[in-house]
Structure formats: structure tokens, C-alpha cells
Coordinates of C-alpha atoms and ligand atoms in Angstrom, one line a residue:
Chain A
M1 CA 38.1 -19.7 115.1
T2 CA 34.9 -22.1 115.3
A3 CA 33.1 -19.5 117.3
L4 CA 33.2 -17.6 114.1
L5 CA 32.2 -19.9 111.8
D6 CA 29.2 -20.3 114.0
R7 CA 27.9 -17.1 113.1
P8 CA 26.3 -16.2 109.6
V9 CA 28.4 -14.1 107.5
L10 CA 26.8 -10.6 106.8
V11 CA 27.5 -9.5 103.5
K12 CA 26.9 -5.4 103.0
P13 CA 25.5 -4.7 100.0
A14 CA 27.5 -2.5 97.7
R15 CA 26.7 1.2 98.6
P16 CA 28.2 4.0 96.2
V17 CA 30.9 5.1 99.3
V18 CA 32.5 7.4 96.6
S19 CA 29.5 9.8 96.1
R20 CA 28.4 10.1 99.6
R21 CA 32.0 11.2 100.4
R22 CA 31.8 13.7 97.8
W23 CA 28.8 15.3 99.6
L24 CA 31.0 15.3 102.9
R25 CA 33.8 17.5 101.5
A26 CA 31.3 20.3 100.8
V27 CA 30.2 20.6 104.1
T28 CA 33.1 22.3 106.0
P29 CA 32.9 25.3 103.3
L30 CA 29.5 25.7 103.4
V31 CA 29.5 26.0 107.4
L32 CA 32.3 28.6 107.6
L33 CA 30.4 30.4 104.8
A34 CA 27.3 30.5 107.0
A35 CA 29.2 31.4 109.9
W36 CA 30.7 34.2 107.8
E37 CA 27.1 35.4 106.9
G38 CA 26.0 34.9 110.5
G39 CA 28.8 36.6 111.9
V40 CA 28.0 39.9 110.0
R41 CA 24.4 39.8 110.4
G42 CA 24.9 39.2 114.0
G43 CA 27.4 42.1 114.4
L44 CA 30.2 40.2 115.5
L45 CA 32.0 41.1 112.0
D46 CA 32.7 44.5 111.1
P47 CA 31.2 44.9 107.5
D48 CA 33.8 47.5 106.8
K49 CA 36.2 45.1 107.4
L50 CA 34.7 42.3 106.1
P51 CA 31.3 42.5 104.4
A52 CA 29.0 39.3 104.2
P53 CA 29.0 36.8 101.4
S54 CA 25.7 37.6 100.5
T55 CA 27.0 41.6 99.9
V56 CA 29.7 40.3 98.2
I57 CA 27.6 38.3 95.6
A58 CA 25.2 41.3 95.2
T59 CA 28.2 43.6 94.4
G60 CA 29.6 41.2 91.9
W61 CA 26.0 40.7 90.1
R62 CA 25.8 44.8 89.9
L63 CA 29.2 45.1 88.6
A64 CA 28.8 42.2 86.1
L65 CA 25.7 44.1 84.7
E66 CA 27.4 47.1 84.7
G67 CA 30.0 45.4 82.4
T68 CA 33.1 46.3 84.5
L69 CA 33.8 43.2 86.2
G70 CA 33.9 41.6 82.7
E71 CA 36.1 43.9 81.2
Y72 CA 38.6 43.7 84.2
L73 CA 38.4 39.9 84.3
L74 CA 39.4 40.1 80.7
D75 CA 41.9 42.3 81.2
S76 CA 43.3 39.8 84.0
V77 CA 43.0 36.8 81.9
Q78 CA 44.3 38.3 78.8
R79 CA 47.7 39.2 80.6
A80 CA 47.6 35.4 82.0
V81 CA 47.1 33.9 78.7
L82 CA 49.9 35.8 77.1
G83 CA 52.7 35.5 79.8
L84 CA 51.9 31.9 80.2
L85 CA 52.6 31.3 76.4
I86 CA 55.5 33.3 76.3
G87 CA 57.1 32.0 79.1
G88 CA 55.7 28.4 78.7
L89 CA 57.0 28.3 75.2
L90 CA 60.2 29.4 75.8
G91 CA 60.8 27.1 79.0
L92 CA 59.4 24.1 76.8
A93 CA 61.9 25.0 73.9
L94 CA 64.9 25.5 76.2
G95 CA 63.8 22.6 78.4
T96 CA 63.6 20.2 75.2
L97 CA 66.9 21.3 74.1
A98 CA 68.4 20.8 77.2
G99 CA 66.9 17.5 77.6
L100 CA 67.4 16.3 74.2
V101 CA 70.8 17.5 73.2
R102 CA 73.9 17.3 75.3
L103 CA 75.3 20.4 73.8
G104 CA 72.1 22.4 74.7
D105 CA 72.2 20.7 78.2
D106 CA 75.9 22.5 78.8
L107 CA 74.7 25.7 77.4
V108 CA 71.4 26.1 78.8
D109 CA 71.1 24.3 81.9
P110 CA 73.7 25.5 84.2
T111 CA 72.3 29.3 83.7
V112 CA 69.1 28.4 83.9
Q113 CA 69.7 26.7 87.3
M114 CA 71.5 29.9 88.6
A115 CA 68.7 32.1 87.4
R116 CA 66.0 29.7 89.1
M117 CA 67.8 31.2 92.6
L118 CA 66.9 34.3 91.9
P119 CA 63.4 35.4 93.5
H120 CA 61.5 36.8 90.2
L121 CA 59.0 38.6 92.2
G122 CA 61.8 40.6 93.5
L123 CA 62.8 41.7 90.1
V124 CA 59.5 43.9 89.9
P125 CA 61.8 47.2 91.0
L126 CA 64.3 46.7 88.0
L127 CA 61.6 45.4 85.8
I128 CA 59.7 48.9 86.3
I129 CA 62.9 50.8 85.1
W130 CA 63.2 48.7 82.3
V131 CA 59.5 48.2 80.7
G132 CA 57.4 50.7 82.6
I133 CA 54.5 49.9 84.8
G134 CA 52.2 48.9 81.8
E135 CA 51.3 45.5 80.3
S136 CA 54.7 44.5 79.2
L137 CA 55.6 44.8 83.3
K138 CA 52.4 42.3 84.0
V139 CA 53.2 39.9 81.0
T140 CA 57.0 39.6 81.7
L141 CA 56.4 38.9 85.3
V142 CA 53.7 36.1 84.5
A143 CA 56.0 34.9 81.8
L144 CA 58.9 34.8 84.2
G145 CA 56.9 32.5 86.7
A146 CA 55.7 30.1 84.3
F147 CA 59.0 29.7 82.7
F148 CA 60.7 27.8 85.2
P149 CA 58.6 25.3 86.0
I150 CA 57.9 24.4 82.6
Y151 CA 61.7 24.1 81.8
L152 CA 62.6 22.1 84.9
N153 CA 59.8 19.6 84.2
T154 CA 60.4 19.0 80.3
F155 CA 63.9 18.8 81.3
S156 CA 63.8 16.1 84.0
G157 CA 60.7 14.5 82.0
I158 CA 62.9 13.7 79.0
R159 CA 65.7 12.9 81.4
N160 CA 63.6 10.5 83.2
I161 CA 62.3 8.4 80.3
D162 CA 62.9 4.9 80.6
E163 CA 66.2 4.3 78.3
R164 CA 64.8 0.8 77.6
L165 CA 61.7 1.8 76.0
V166 CA 63.9 4.1 73.7
E167 CA 66.3 1.0 73.0
A168 CA 63.0 -1.2 72.2
A169 CA 61.8 1.5 70.2
R170 CA 65.0 1.5 68.0
T171 CA 64.8 -2.3 67.6
C172 CA 61.4 -1.7 65.9
G173 CA 62.9 0.6 63.2
L174 CA 61.8 3.8 64.5
T175 CA 64.0 6.9 63.4
A176 CA 65.3 9.5 65.8
L177 CA 62.6 11.6 65.0
E178 CA 60.1 8.9 65.2
R179 CA 61.4 7.9 68.8
V180 CA 60.9 11.6 69.8
R181 CA 57.4 11.6 68.5
H182 CA 56.6 7.9 70.2
V183 CA 58.6 7.8 72.9
V184 CA 59.9 10.8 74.4
V185 CA 57.0 13.1 74.0
P186 CA 54.3 10.9 75.3
G187 CA 56.9 9.6 78.2
A188 CA 57.7 13.3 79.2
L189 CA 53.9 14.4 79.4
P190 CA 53.2 13.7 82.8
S191 CA 56.0 15.6 84.1
L192 CA 55.4 18.5 81.8
F193 CA 51.4 18.5 82.9
L194 CA 52.9 19.2 86.4
G195 CA 55.3 21.7 85.0
V196 CA 52.1 23.5 83.6
R197 CA 50.3 23.1 87.0
L198 CA 53.0 24.5 88.9
A199 CA 53.2 27.2 86.0
F200 CA 49.6 28.4 86.1
A201 CA 50.0 28.8 90.3
A202 CA 53.1 30.8 89.6
G203 CA 51.6 32.8 87.2
W204 CA 48.6 33.4 88.9
L205 CA 50.8 34.9 91.7
S206 CA 52.7 36.7 89.4
L207 CA 49.8 38.6 88.1
V208 CA 48.3 39.2 91.4
V209 CA 51.6 40.7 92.3
G210 CA 52.2 42.6 88.8
E211 CA 48.4 44.1 88.9
Q212 CA 49.1 45.7 92.5
V213 CA 51.8 47.8 90.8
N214 CA 50.2 51.1 89.7
G215 CA 48.5 50.5 86.0
Q216 CA 45.4 50.4 84.1
G217 CA 42.6 47.7 83.9
G218 CA 42.5 44.2 85.4
L219 CA 41.2 42.5 88.6
G220 CA 44.3 43.9 90.8
F221 CA 43.4 47.5 89.4
M222 CA 39.9 47.1 90.3
M223 CA 40.9 45.9 93.9
M224 CA 43.4 48.8 94.4
E225 CA 40.9 51.5 93.4
A226 CA 38.3 49.7 95.5
R227 CA 40.9 49.8 98.5
E228 CA 40.9 53.8 97.9
F229 CA 37.2 54.5 98.4
S230 CA 37.1 51.8 101.4
Q231 CA 34.8 49.5 98.9
T232 CA 35.6 46.3 101.2
D233 CA 33.1 44.3 99.2
V234 CA 34.7 45.3 95.9
V235 CA 38.4 44.0 97.0
V236 CA 36.7 40.8 98.5
L237 CA 35.2 40.2 95.1
G238 CA 38.2 40.7 93.3
L239 CA 39.9 37.9 95.8
V240 CA 37.0 35.9 94.9
A241 CA 37.4 36.4 91.0
Y242 CA 41.1 35.5 91.4
A243 CA 40.3 32.2 93.3
L244 CA 37.6 31.2 90.5
L245 CA 40.1 31.9 87.9
G246 CA 42.5 29.8 89.4
L247 CA 40.0 27.0 90.1
L248 CA 38.6 27.3 86.4
S249 CA 42.5 27.0 85.0
D250 CA 43.1 24.0 87.1
L251 CA 39.8 22.3 85.7
L252 CA 40.9 22.6 82.2
L253 CA 44.3 21.2 83.2
R254 CA 42.6 18.1 84.9
L255 CA 40.3 17.6 81.6
G256 CA 43.1 18.0 79.3
E257 CA 45.1 15.2 81.5
R258 CA 42.1 12.7 81.4
R259 CA 42.4 12.8 77.6
L260 CA 46.0 12.8 77.3
L261 CA 47.2 10.7 80.1
A262 CA 44.3 8.2 79.5
W263 CA 46.9 5.3 79.6
R264 CA 47.7 6.1 82.8
H265 CA 44.4 5.3 84.7
G266 CA 44.0 3.0 81.8
L267 CA 41.8 0.6 84.3
R268 CA 39.5 3.4 85.3
A269 CA 39.0 5.0 81.8
R270 CA 37.6 2.4 79.6
Chain B
M1 CA 83.7 -21.7 58.3
A2 CA 84.9 -18.3 57.9
A3 CA 83.1 -17.6 54.6
R4 CA 79.7 -16.4 54.8
T5 CA 76.9 -18.0 52.9
A6 CA 73.1 -17.5 52.3
S7 CA 72.5 -19.7 54.6
Q8 CA 73.7 -17.8 57.5
V9 CA 71.6 -15.1 58.8
S10 CA 74.1 -13.8 61.5
V11 CA 77.7 -14.0 61.7
A12 CA 80.0 -12.2 64.3
R13 CA 84.1 -12.3 64.4
G14 CA 86.4 -11.4 67.0
V15 CA 83.9 -9.3 68.9
R16 CA 85.2 -7.3 71.8
R17 CA 83.6 -5.0 74.5
S18 CA 84.6 -3.5 77.3
F19 CA 83.5 -1.3 80.3
G20 CA 86.2 0.7 81.3
D21 CA 88.9 -1.5 82.3
T22 CA 86.6 -4.6 82.4
V23 CA 86.9 -7.0 79.4
V24 CA 83.5 -8.6 78.9
L25 CA 83.8 -9.8 75.5
D26 CA 87.3 -11.1 74.6
G27 CA 86.9 -12.2 70.8
V28 CA 83.5 -13.7 70.6
D29 CA 82.8 -15.7 67.0
L30 CA 79.5 -17.2 66.5
T31 CA 77.4 -18.3 63.5
I32 CA 73.8 -18.8 63.3
G33 CA 72.3 -20.3 60.4
A34 CA 68.8 -19.8 58.9
G35 CA 65.9 -21.1 60.8
E36 CA 68.5 -22.3 63.7
V37 CA 67.7 -21.8 67.3
V38 CA 70.9 -21.3 69.2
A39 CA 70.7 -21.1 72.9
L40 CA 73.2 -18.7 74.7
L41 CA 73.9 -20.0 78.3
G42 CA 76.4 -18.5 80.7
G43 CA 76.8 -17.5 84.0
S44 CA 75.1 -14.2 85.4
G45 CA 77.3 -11.5 84.2
S46 CA 79.2 -13.2 81.7
G47 CA 78.1 -10.8 78.8
K48 CA 75.1 -12.5 77.5
S49 CA 72.9 -9.4 77.3
T50 CA 75.9 -7.4 75.9
L51 CA 76.6 -9.8 73.3
L52 CA 72.9 -9.8 72.2
R53 CA 72.7 -5.9 72.1
I54 CA 75.9 -6.2 69.8
L55 CA 74.2 -8.4 67.6
A56 CA 70.7 -6.0 67.6
G57 CA 73.2 -3.3 66.5
L58 CA 72.3 -1.4 69.8
D59 CA 76.0 -1.1 70.9
G60 CA 78.3 1.5 68.9
E61 CA 81.2 0.8 71.0
A62 CA 82.0 -2.8 70.4
T63 CA 84.9 -3.8 67.8
G64 CA 85.1 -6.8 65.7
S65 CA 82.5 -7.4 62.9
V66 CA 79.0 -8.5 62.8
T67 CA 77.3 -9.3 59.7
T68 CA 73.1 -10.0 59.9
T69 CA 71.5 -10.8 56.8
G70 CA 67.6 -10.1 56.5
S71 CA 65.6 -8.7 59.4
T72 CA 66.0 -8.8 63.0
A73 CA 63.6 -8.4 66.0
V74 CA 64.3 -8.5 69.6
V75 CA 62.2 -9.9 72.8
F76 CA 63.8 -8.4 76.0
Q77 CA 63.4 -9.9 79.4
E78 CA 60.8 -7.1 80.2
H79 CA 58.3 -6.7 77.9
R80 CA 59.3 -3.1 77.1
L81 CA 55.7 -2.0 75.6
L82 CA 55.1 1.5 75.4
P83 CA 52.8 2.2 78.3
W84 CA 51.1 5.2 76.3
K85 CA 50.1 2.8 73.3
R86 CA 47.2 0.3 73.2
V87 CA 48.5 -3.1 72.3
A88 CA 47.6 -2.9 68.7
A89 CA 49.3 0.3 68.4
N90 CA 52.6 -1.1 70.3
V91 CA 52.5 -4.2 67.9
A92 CA 52.3 -1.9 64.9
L93 CA 55.3 0.2 66.1
G94 CA 57.5 0.9 63.5
V95 CA 55.9 -1.4 61.1
R96 CA 55.8 -0.2 57.4
G97 CA 53.6 -1.2 54.3
G98 CA 50.0 -2.0 53.7
S99 CA 47.1 -4.2 55.3
L100 CA 49.0 -3.0 58.6
R101 CA 45.6 -4.0 60.8
E102 CA 45.2 -7.5 59.2
R103 CA 48.9 -8.0 60.0
V104 CA 48.7 -6.6 63.6
D105 CA 45.3 -9.0 64.2
A106 CA 47.2 -11.9 62.9
A107 CA 50.0 -11.7 65.1
L108 CA 48.2 -10.9 68.0
T109 CA 45.6 -14.1 67.2
E110 CA 48.7 -16.5 66.8
V111 CA 49.9 -15.3 70.8
G112 CA 46.3 -15.6 71.7
L113 CA 45.7 -12.3 72.4
A114 CA 43.1 -11.0 69.6
D115 CA 40.7 -10.1 71.9
R116 CA 43.0 -7.5 74.0
R117 CA 44.0 -5.4 71.1
D118 CA 42.6 -2.4 72.3
A119 CA 43.7 -2.8 76.2
W120 CA 46.6 -0.8 77.7
P121 CA 49.9 -2.2 78.6
A122 CA 48.9 -1.8 82.3
E123 CA 45.8 -4.3 82.2
L124 CA 48.0 -7.1 80.9
S125 CA 49.5 -9.8 83.2
G126 CA 53.2 -10.3 82.8
G127 CA 52.6 -13.4 80.6
Q128 CA 50.3 -11.6 78.5
A129 CA 52.5 -8.5 78.0
Q130 CA 55.5 -10.6 76.9
R131 CA 53.1 -12.2 74.5
V132 CA 52.5 -8.8 72.9
A133 CA 56.1 -8.1 72.9
F134 CA 56.3 -11.4 70.7
A135 CA 53.7 -10.3 68.5
R136 CA 55.5 -7.0 68.1
A137 CA 58.4 -9.2 67.0
L138 CA 56.5 -11.5 64.5
V139 CA 54.5 -8.8 62.8
R140 CA 58.1 -7.8 61.5
E141 CA 58.6 -11.4 59.9
P142 CA 62.2 -11.5 61.2
D143 CA 64.8 -13.7 59.9
L144 CA 66.4 -13.5 62.9
L145 CA 64.6 -13.2 66.2
L146 CA 67.3 -12.2 69.3
L147 CA 65.6 -13.2 72.8
D148 CA 67.3 -11.9 76.0
E149 CA 65.9 -14.1 78.4
P150 CA 62.5 -13.8 77.1
F151 CA 60.9 -15.9 80.1
G152 CA 63.3 -14.7 82.9
A153 CA 60.5 -12.8 84.7
L154 CA 57.7 -15.2 84.5
D155 CA 56.3 -17.7 87.0
A156 CA 57.1 -21.1 86.3
L157 CA 53.9 -22.4 85.0
T158 CA 53.4 -19.4 82.5
R159 CA 57.3 -19.9 81.6
L160 CA 56.2 -23.5 80.3
R161 CA 53.2 -22.4 78.5
M162 CA 55.5 -20.1 76.6
Q163 CA 58.1 -22.5 75.7
V164 CA 55.2 -24.2 74.1
L165 CA 54.2 -21.1 72.2
F166 CA 57.9 -20.7 71.1
G167 CA 57.8 -23.9 69.6
R168 CA 54.8 -23.4 68.2
L169 CA 55.6 -20.0 66.5
R170 CA 59.1 -21.4 65.4
A171 CA 57.6 -23.8 63.3
T172 CA 55.2 -21.7 61.9
H173 CA 57.5 -18.9 61.0
G174 CA 60.9 -21.0 60.8
F175 CA 62.8 -17.6 61.9
A176 CA 66.2 -18.2 63.1
A177 CA 66.8 -17.4 67.0
L178 CA 69.4 -16.6 69.4
F179 CA 68.0 -17.4 72.8
V180 CA 69.7 -16.2 75.6
T181 CA 68.6 -18.1 79.0
H182 CA 70.3 -19.2 82.2
D183 CA 67.5 -22.0 82.4
V184 CA 69.6 -25.1 81.0
D185 CA 66.3 -26.9 80.5
E186 CA 64.8 -24.3 78.5
A187 CA 67.9 -24.4 75.8
L188 CA 68.1 -28.3 75.7
L189 CA 63.9 -28.0 75.1
L190 CA 63.9 -25.2 72.4
A191 CA 67.6 -25.3 70.9
D192 CA 69.1 -26.8 68.0
R193 CA 72.2 -25.5 69.5
V194 CA 73.8 -24.7 72.5
L195 CA 76.9 -22.0 73.2
V196 CA 78.3 -21.4 76.3
L197 CA 79.7 -17.9 77.0
D198 CA 82.6 -18.0 79.4
G199 CA 85.8 -15.7 80.2
G200 CA 84.6 -13.4 77.0
R201 CA 84.6 -16.4 74.7
I202 CA 82.3 -19.1 73.4
A203 CA 83.7 -21.6 75.4
E204 CA 81.4 -24.4 74.0
D205 CA 79.4 -24.9 70.7
R206 CA 77.3 -28.2 71.1
P207 CA 74.6 -29.5 69.0
V208 CA 71.4 -30.8 70.6
T209 CA 70.4 -34.1 69.2
L210 CA 67.9 -35.1 71.3
P211 CA 65.0 -35.9 69.3
Q212 CA 61.7 -34.0 68.9
P213 CA 59.4 -33.7 70.7
R214 CA 61.5 -33.0 73.6
A215 CA 60.9 -33.5 77.2
V216 CA 62.6 -33.0 80.2
D217 CA 61.9 -36.8 81.4
A218 CA 62.7 -38.3 77.8
P219 CA 65.7 -40.4 77.8
G220 CA 69.1 -39.0 77.3
F221 CA 67.9 -35.6 78.7
G222 CA 69.4 -35.7 81.9
A223 CA 72.6 -36.7 80.8
E224 CA 72.7 -33.8 78.5
R225 CA 71.8 -31.5 81.3
R226 CA 74.5 -32.8 83.7
V227 CA 77.0 -32.3 80.7
L228 CA 75.7 -28.4 80.1
L229 CA 75.7 -27.7 84.1
G230 CA 79.2 -29.4 84.2
L231 CA 80.2 -26.7 81.6
L232 CA 78.5 -24.0 83.6
N233 CA 80.3 -25.2 86.7
V234 CA 77.5 -26.1 88.6
P235 CA 78.3 -29.1 91.0
A236 CA 76.0 -32.2 90.1
S237 CA 73.1 -32.4 92.5
P238 CA 73.8 -34.3 95.5
S239 CA 72.4 -38.2 95.1
Ligands
ADP1 N1 76.5 -0.2 80.7 C1 77.3 -1.0 81.3 N2 78.3 0.3 82.1 C2 79.2 -0.7 82.7 N3 79.2 -2.0 82.9 C3 78.4 -2.9 82.1 C4 77.4 -2.1 81.6 N4 76.6 -3.2 80.6 C5 77.1 -4.5 81.4 N5 78.1 -4.0 82.0 C6 79.0 -5.2 82.6 O1 79.1 -6.2 81.8 C7 79.5 -7.5 82.2 C8 78.1 -8.1 81.4 O2 76.9 -8.0 81.4 P1 75.6 -8.6 80.9 O3 75.9 -8.8 79.3 O4 74.5 -7.7 81.3 O5 75.7 -9.8 81.8 P2 74.7 -11.1 81.7 O6 73.3 -10.7 80.7 O7 75.4 -12.4 81.2 O8 74.3 -11.7 82.9 C9 78.6 -7.3 83.7 O9 79.8 -7.8 84.6 C10 78.0 -6.1 83.8 O10 78.6 -5.4 85.3
MG2 MG1 71.2 -10.5 80.9

């Protein structure tokens, strides 16, 4: 102990550790990208099987200028938004009903829990018979994918609210409706956000599957058509576009979360 | 005694409550006068919280009669602030009427937290959060304050400060209070009267006649303390 005290204590100046770490995160993807590019140029990879990133970017630029990329992108986004809205709102409504009202719980929850066991992507053949291969198929698939996570997380979000807070709100003179507004909704919001995140993921996946089924427009159609003409660069471009859309939706969600759930990271937000 | 007069803020008669086969309250009678602070003592699980919830109108399954005159506010052992509302919004919760901001700020000033009005509950210490819970009760200007071990979760020093704060608030506002505690000293320091809940009934109703200002080392305090501990079946400390 005394030996330690003999030495002067070195106090390191504070350094922005976090921002340095951020940069480190980008290293691995960049190295992989460079290796991919180098692999194609060096002849290690067959450009017909996997075109170089630069080729994919060039193709993307060309299709964007032609306007086709934007058109297909818009098709896909429209289907996703419509499906998420329909499935999400339905999940929200039924989840709220089952979470708040005992009768709703009895009537809705067991059925939904059973239906959840059905892999909804396996419904494609049946859905084709029911609604055909057009827009309704894609939108229905996305809606189905989005419904379950939103329903489940709305339900559990409401159920897991601290009963003591509801009781305290009652002693403050809040009516039932006011308690829903001031306690139940904000209390269930974190869980709902989780549901939306899962719904986005399930929705994208459903869209990808739905767009592989014959039809017109959308990124999936673009990819399937490109495959027939062996335009591997367009196929990869489609994948990249899907990934970027997923990334963008996640970003938007995070933004919303930061605003609406500020109280959770209160210490940092102020 | 049975007749209710204007000077009584809460009267309970023959209150019974059971959970399944377990009878927790078996005919509780109590009266709280206007401006009177009544401490409710009792062993753990004796039904103190159950009784308080009934008086607060939070228990729909109790039988017997409870009459409360005027407004009531509750402070629980945990602060029970809504984590998604800032301090001021928590205090203002459910308060109606004009000049809300001024009233909220006045209540926060009284508990010494005017500068934390825009903080989130998560940013407060345990003692601060409980003071906000007091401000939330005060802003309603209650005739009766129901307190369920309000300092039970606080450390010893904070608890002493809160007891002083409670005495000051009571002097300013003149509210009546039912103060549930398991701390005999706290009951003797703050209350005008002590009730002991035992076997589902009020087993003892004892006025505290110690002179103000009270202190644990004032003459007579120790003797009174021993009496109450005896009523709570706590053996006298070895000496
Ligand atoms: N909601 C409940 N369901 C079942 N038993 C309960 C419930 N609330 C309280 N009790 C029982 O009632 C008794 C009294 O509880 P409580 O009023 O919390 O005691 P105290 O506050 O005096 O410690 C305990 O035995 C407890 O187990
Ligand atoms: Mg209790």
C-alpha cells in the first residue's frame, strides 16, 4: 500500500472515447467492401456471380437517372406503408381492447395466440387463391407480418403497467379516460415501440417474399426480371435497396423513440 | 361518539375486509377530527395498508361504512410519480382550476424543490422524489392526508429531515392526517393520537399528551415509547 502511495498518481486527461469507438465500427465493413472490390478486379470472384460494388453503384446510378429505380422503390414503399398501417392499426386496436377490457381479452386473445402459431408466409398459396397475385397479396402479407408483433406488444405493454401508478393516478382524481391517457398510453409506449420495430422487420420480410411472387412493379419484380436476363448487378442492387430501406425505417423509428421516450434517458436528454 | 359532526373529516364504522378465507379487518371503527394527526401502528401484515386503501376509496370490496368529508390526498411508501412526466406535471396531475402553474410552484417551493420542476422523476434521489409526492398531495389542499409509511423507504437521516418537514407542512396547512408507520418514535413525534391495529380491530386508541416541541430525549418520551412497544408485543430492551 505504501509502495503505491510513493508514486505520483497519473491522471489521464479526459478524451472523447465514444467518438473514437464510432470510427472503429466502420472499419470492418469498409475492409470487407474493399476485399470484395479487389476480389472481383483481381479475378478471384466471377463478376457474373457477384459484380463489384462499384458496378452495383454505377448500375444504381444509371437506373436512378432512367427513373426506373425510383419507380420500383416507390412501389415497394407504398406496399410496405399500406400493409404496416393496416396490420399495425388492427393490432393496436385489438391489443388495446384485449389489454384494457376483460371481455375483450376473453374474446380476442386466445384466438390471436392460436393464429400466431401459423407461419403467415406459409399462407402464400392460399392467399393467391383468395386475393390473386396483385397488390392485395403483397399488402395482405405485410399486414399479417405487422399485425402480430404490434398486437402482442400492445397487449403486454398494457398488462405490465405498474398497477400502483394507476392507483396513484386515481387518488389524484383522474377519471378512467384520463388514466388511460396519462398512465396507460405512456406506460405502454416503450413496449409498443418494440412492437413497431419487430413489425418493421416482419413487414419487410413479408414484402420481399410477396414481391417474389409474380406481379408488377416493386424491387422484387425488378430483381426477378433481372435474374431472367442474368443481370446480377441489378439483383444485388435490389438487395442493397431493401437493406437501405430497412435501415432508413429503423432510423426513423429511433428518432421517434428519442422524442417520445425522452424520460427513459432523462439524464442524457437534458 | 357515533354521531358525525362537522369537525370530523373521516369516520369509519364496522369496516371488514377479507382476502379469501383470511379476515384482515374485522370491524374497524375510527374517527379522525379536522386537523388531527393520527398515527396508525401495527405489526407487519396487520392490515394497516388495507385500512388506508379503504379510507382512500381504493378498495371496492370492503364492507362497513366510511364517510369522508372534504378532499383527500394520499402519499404512499413509494413515491409513485409517473416516470414519463416531469416533476411539475406530476404535481399538477389531475388538478383543476386556474393559476395552476403558480400553485404547483408554490407546493414545490414548500418542499424545497422549486428548482427541480423540470426534472424527470428518474433524476431525483429517493428523498427528493418523496418530497415531490408530498407536493403532489399538498397542491390539492386536502382536508385529510392519508400516508402509508411515507418515510419507510428512506435512510435514517433523510427520514429525520422529512419528519421535520411534515411538522412544518402540518403547521402551515392544518390538514388532518392518518399516518401509517411502524416506527413508534415517529408516531410519538408527529401524532396527536396513536391507534394500534391488532387482530383486525383498533386495539388501542391513545392520545399523545407529550408537550410540543417533541424530541426523543424529552422527559416522558421514553415511558410512552415503552407503553406503545408493549402494546405492539415488542419485549422491552434488555437493560
Ligand atoms: N390484494 C391482496 N390479496 C391477498 N391478500 C392481501 C392483499 N392485500 C393484502 N393482503 C393480506 O392482508 C394482510 C394485511 O396486509 P397489509 O394491509 O398490506 O398489511 P400492513 O400494511 O399492515 O403490513 C396481509 O396478510 C396480506 O397478505
Ligand atoms: Mg403496509
